[in-house]
């Protein structure tokens, strides 16, 4: 009869191996990030993706919402859910979340032209957050648009909409702190893949016409919350 203790030790070793492999892969893929504009212009559709966890912390839901780039009207919504198979390790969240993001994107009838991720791009300790991971793996133009700062420092930011301060880590510009509306808290924009920082900031402002967050994030957040309610059911 096998020992539960032995199983626990084996699981821990397997998790450590997975983390080591992920770190090596992260470093390899980070070198492939394209930090200049390399997307088809004009962009007619912009897709937002957001991920949420069920109360058990293992089931994951992703929503991908495509909007018309001019009117910001929704064109298409896709959701997917699954189980987190990668351990919870800070700095490696994309390895937990990317599989379900890919699953949601695959359900879209029209392929994304530009994707805005609710998370980091290169504004990450190893310059490879979810937006960059998704962009490199799928060869898609992507933008990281985070509600909170993960790393980096910046100069004071003016209160007016459109004010920008560069986000810097170890003397490297990794993103921008961007005020999307007068007097509201800023968001943190960063290159994901195949887009320059100036262009990324321009797109975020274009998508955040009336609120702090861009419509891509707002729409994906709403869709993922609705999907999460469906899989979790009504409160007991």
Short mmCIF file of C-alpha atoms in Angstrom, two decimals:
data_model
loop_
_atom_site.label_atom_id
_atom_site.label_comp_id
_atom_site.label_asym_id
_atom_site.label_seq_id
_atom_site.Cartn_x
_atom_site.Cartn_y
_atom_site.Cartn_z
CA UNK A 1 0.00 0.00 0.00
CA UNK A 2 1.46 3.38 -1.00
CA UNK A 3 2.11 6.00 1.63
CA UNK A 4 0.26 9.36 1.47
CA UNK A 5 3.48 10.95 2.70
CA UNK A 6 5.41 9.53 -0.25
CA UNK A 7 2.74 10.79 -2.63
CA UNK A 8 2.93 14.25 -1.08
CA UNK A 9 6.70 14.29 -1.45
CA UNK A 10 6.48 13.20 -5.07
CA UNK A 11 3.87 15.87 -5.83
CA UNK A 12 6.12 18.51 -4.29
CA UNK A 13 9.12 17.39 -6.34
CA UNK A 14 7.03 17.38 -9.52
CA UNK A 15 5.82 20.89 -8.74
CA UNK A 16 9.40 22.08 -8.21
CA UNK A 17 10.44 20.58 -11.54
CA UNK A 18 7.48 22.27 -13.23
CA UNK A 19 8.48 25.63 -11.75
CA UNK A 20 12.11 25.24 -12.86
CA UNK A 21 10.99 24.36 -16.37
CA UNK A 22 8.58 27.30 -16.43
CA UNK A 23 11.30 29.72 -15.36
CA UNK A 24 13.58 28.48 -18.13
CA UNK A 25 10.79 28.71 -20.71
CA UNK A 26 9.82 32.16 -19.46
CA UNK A 27 13.36 33.44 -19.99
CA UNK A 28 13.49 31.91 -23.47
CA UNK A 29 10.14 33.33 -24.57
CA UNK A 30 10.77 36.76 -23.03
CA UNK A 31 13.61 37.20 -25.48
CA UNK A 32 11.11 36.77 -28.33
CA UNK A 33 8.88 39.70 -27.32
CA UNK A 34 8.63 42.28 -30.11
CA UNK A 35 8.56 45.76 -28.57
CA UNK A 36 7.69 47.80 -31.65
CA UNK A 37 4.55 48.13 -33.76
CA UNK A 38 4.09 45.02 -35.86
CA UNK A 39 0.35 44.79 -36.35
CA UNK A 40 -2.02 45.21 -39.28
CA UNK A 41 -3.39 48.75 -39.53
CA UNK A 42 -6.20 49.66 -39.37
CA UNK A 43 -7.27 47.53 -36.43
CA UNK A 44 -11.01 46.95 -36.79
CA UNK A 45 -11.56 44.68 -33.77
CA UNK A 46 -10.09 44.75 -30.28
CA UNK A 47 -10.46 41.82 -27.89
CA UNK A 48 -10.34 42.00 -24.11
CA UNK A 49 -9.58 38.98 -21.96
CA UNK A 50 -10.07 38.53 -18.24
CA UNK A 51 -9.61 35.56 -15.92
CA UNK A 52 -11.35 34.78 -12.64
CA UNK A 53 -11.04 31.97 -10.11
CA UNK A 54 -13.84 30.03 -8.49
CA UNK A 55 -14.05 29.95 -4.70
CA UNK A 56 -12.08 26.69 -4.59
CA UNK A 57 -9.09 28.46 -6.15
CA UNK A 58 -8.62 25.72 -8.73
CA UNK A 59 -11.35 26.22 -11.30
CA UNK A 60 -10.63 29.07 -13.70
CA UNK A 61 -12.94 30.98 -16.00
CA UNK A 62 -11.87 33.19 -18.90
CA UNK A 63 -13.93 35.57 -20.99
CA UNK A 64 -12.83 36.95 -24.33
CA UNK A 65 -14.90 39.86 -25.63
CA UNK A 66 -14.34 41.42 -29.04
CA UNK A 67 -15.41 45.02 -29.58
CA UNK A 68 -15.67 47.18 -32.67
CA UNK A 69 -12.56 49.36 -32.57
CA UNK A 70 -14.48 52.50 -33.52
CA UNK A 71 -17.83 52.23 -31.77
CA UNK A 72 -16.69 49.91 -28.94
CA UNK A 73 -19.89 47.94 -29.46
CA UNK A 74 -19.58 44.24 -28.60
CA UNK A 75 -19.18 41.95 -31.58
CA UNK A 76 -18.57 38.59 -29.95
CA UNK A 77 -18.24 37.01 -26.51
CA UNK A 78 -16.63 33.66 -25.71
CA UNK A 79 -16.11 32.03 -22.33
CA UNK A 80 -14.27 28.93 -21.22
CA UNK A 81 -13.49 27.27 -17.94
CA UNK A 82 -11.11 24.64 -16.71
CA UNK A 83 -8.85 23.62 -13.86
CA UNK A 84 -5.55 25.18 -12.85
CA UNK A 85 -2.92 22.51 -13.43
CA UNK A 86 0.12 24.64 -12.63
CA UNK A 87 1.08 25.50 -9.02
CA UNK A 88 0.34 28.93 -7.57
CA UNK A 89 3.70 30.70 -7.90
CA UNK A 90 4.07 34.50 -7.94
CA UNK A 91 5.54 35.65 -11.24
CA UNK A 92 4.35 32.52 -13.04
CA UNK A 93 0.61 33.14 -13.05
CA UNK A 94 0.49 33.07 -16.84
CA UNK A 95 1.36 29.37 -16.75
CA UNK A 96 -1.82 28.79 -14.71
CA UNK A 97 -4.02 31.08 -16.78
CA UNK A 98 -2.80 30.88 -20.37
CA UNK A 99 -4.40 27.49 -21.19
CA UNK A 100 -7.90 28.73 -20.34
CA UNK A 101 -7.28 32.03 -22.16
CA UNK A 102 -6.33 30.10 -25.29
CA UNK A 103 -9.44 27.96 -24.90
CA UNK A 104 -11.66 31.05 -24.81
CA UNK A 105 -9.93 32.71 -27.76
CA UNK A 106 -10.28 29.56 -29.84
CA UNK A 107 -14.06 29.86 -29.53
CA UNK A 108 -14.15 33.27 -31.22
CA UNK A 109 -15.44 33.08 -34.79
CA UNK A 110 -13.19 35.95 -35.89
CA UNK A 111 -9.51 35.85 -34.90
CA UNK A 112 -8.35 38.71 -32.67
CA UNK A 113 -6.48 41.59 -34.26
CA UNK A 114 -5.35 43.21 -30.99
CA UNK A 115 -5.77 41.80 -27.48
CA UNK A 116 -5.87 43.79 -24.25
CA UNK A 117 -5.14 41.62 -21.20
CA UNK A 118 -6.22 42.46 -17.69
CA UNK A 119 -2.69 42.02 -16.36
CA UNK A 120 0.95 42.68 -17.08
CA UNK A 121 3.00 42.53 -20.24
CA UNK A 122 6.71 43.28 -19.81
CA UNK A 123 6.01 45.19 -16.56
CA UNK A 124 6.98 41.99 -14.80
CA UNK A 125 10.06 40.90 -12.80
CA UNK A 126 11.19 38.74 -15.72
CA UNK A 127 9.54 40.90 -18.41
CA UNK A 128 7.00 38.24 -19.29
CA UNK A 129 3.52 38.57 -17.86
CA UNK A 130 0.31 37.13 -19.27
CA UNK A 131 -0.01 39.67 -22.09
CA UNK A 132 3.49 38.89 -23.34
CA UNK A 133 3.04 35.14 -22.90
CA UNK A 134 -0.19 35.18 -24.89
CA UNK A 135 1.28 37.43 -27.57
CA UNK A 136 4.41 35.37 -28.16
CA UNK A 137 2.67 31.99 -28.11
CA UNK A 138 -0.09 33.11 -30.50
CA UNK A 139 1.98 35.70 -32.41
CA UNK A 140 -0.67 38.31 -31.60
CA UNK A 141 -0.34 42.03 -30.87
CA UNK A 142 -1.13 42.32 -27.16
CA UNK A 143 -1.23 45.01 -24.48
CA UNK A 144 -0.92 44.59 -20.73
CA UNK A 145 -3.41 46.78 -18.89
CA UNK A 146 -3.20 46.29 -15.13
CA UNK A 147 -5.21 47.91 -12.36
CA UNK A 148 -2.26 47.77 -9.97
CA UNK A 149 1.51 48.16 -10.20
CA UNK A 150 3.49 44.96 -9.87
CA UNK A 151 7.01 46.41 -10.00
CA UNK A 152 8.76 49.61 -10.98
CA UNK A 153 8.84 53.24 -9.93
CA UNK A 154 7.62 56.40 -11.61
CA UNK A 155 7.52 60.17 -11.28
CA UNK A 156 4.42 61.95 -9.98
CA UNK A 157 1.51 61.96 -12.39
CA UNK A 158 -0.66 64.95 -13.29
CA UNK A 159 -4.40 64.76 -12.61
CA UNK A 160 -5.56 65.31 -16.19
CA UNK A 161 -6.73 62.56 -18.55
CA UNK A 162 -3.91 61.46 -20.83
CA UNK A 163 -1.15 62.20 -18.32
CA UNK A 164 1.65 59.65 -18.55
CA UNK A 165 4.66 58.76 -16.42
CA UNK A 166 7.13 56.10 -17.45
CA UNK A 167 7.32 53.01 -15.27
CA UNK A 168 10.96 52.09 -14.71
CA UNK A 169 12.69 49.07 -13.18
CA UNK A 170 16.48 48.64 -13.01
CA UNK A 171 16.94 51.62 -15.36
CA UNK A 172 14.68 50.00 -17.97
CA UNK A 173 11.35 51.42 -19.08
CA UNK A 174 8.87 48.59 -18.61
CA UNK A 175 5.57 50.41 -19.00
CA UNK A 176 3.61 53.56 -18.39
CA UNK A 177 1.40 54.91 -15.64
CA UNK A 178 -1.60 56.34 -17.45
CA UNK A 179 -4.40 58.59 -16.22
CA UNK A 180 -7.42 57.63 -18.29
CA UNK A 181 -9.88 60.11 -16.71
CA UNK A 182 -9.43 63.36 -14.81
CA UNK A 183 -8.66 62.76 -11.15
CA UNK A 184 -9.09 58.97 -11.14
CA UNK A 185 -6.51 56.39 -10.13
CA UNK A 186 -4.16 55.53 -13.01
CA UNK A 187 -3.80 52.23 -14.78
CA UNK A 188 -0.53 50.52 -15.70
CA UNK A 189 0.01 49.88 -19.39
CA UNK A 190 2.82 47.80 -20.82
CA UNK A 191 3.93 46.20 -24.03
CA UNK A 192 2.64 42.69 -24.46
CA UNK A 193 3.92 41.78 -27.91
CA UNK A 194 4.14 43.38 -31.36
CA UNK A 195 3.27 46.88 -30.16
CA UNK A 196 5.24 49.92 -29.00
CA UNK A 197 4.57 51.50 -25.63
CA UNK A 198 3.33 54.75 -27.18
CA UNK A 199 0.85 52.83 -29.30
CA UNK A 200 -0.26 50.74 -26.33
CA UNK A 201 -1.01 53.89 -24.32
CA UNK A 202 -2.84 55.40 -27.27
CA UNK A 203 -5.05 52.36 -27.56
CA UNK A 204 -5.83 52.31 -23.84
CA UNK A 205 -6.92 55.96 -23.95
CA UNK A 206 -8.97 55.28 -27.06
CA UNK A 207 -10.71 52.39 -25.31
CA UNK A 208 -11.23 54.23 -22.01
CA UNK A 209 -13.59 56.91 -23.26
CA UNK A 210 -15.83 57.28 -20.23
CA UNK A 211 -14.36 55.24 -17.40
CA UNK A 212 -11.05 54.49 -15.71
CA UNK A 213 -10.76 51.07 -17.31
CA UNK A 214 -10.84 50.46 -21.06
CA UNK A 215 -14.07 49.03 -22.43
CA UNK A 216 -12.26 45.83 -23.36
CA UNK A 217 -11.47 45.20 -19.70
CA UNK A 218 -14.91 46.27 -18.49
CA UNK A 219 -16.70 44.02 -20.97
CA UNK A 220 -14.46 41.02 -20.28
CA UNK A 221 -14.75 41.53 -16.53
CA UNK A 222 -18.56 41.56 -16.74
CA UNK A 223 -18.63 38.47 -18.95
CA UNK A 224 -16.26 36.51 -16.73
CA UNK A 225 -18.29 37.36 -13.62
CA UNK A 226 -21.46 36.11 -15.29
CA UNK A 227 -19.71 32.91 -16.35
CA UNK A 228 -18.35 32.41 -12.84
CA UNK A 229 -21.86 32.67 -11.39
CA UNK A 230 -23.03 29.99 -13.78
CA UNK A 231 -20.41 27.44 -12.77
CA UNK A 232 -20.62 28.19 -9.05
CA UNK A 233 -24.40 28.38 -8.93
CA UNK A 234 -26.51 30.58 -6.66
CA UNK A 235 -25.23 31.30 -3.14
CA UNK A 236 -26.37 28.76 -0.57
#
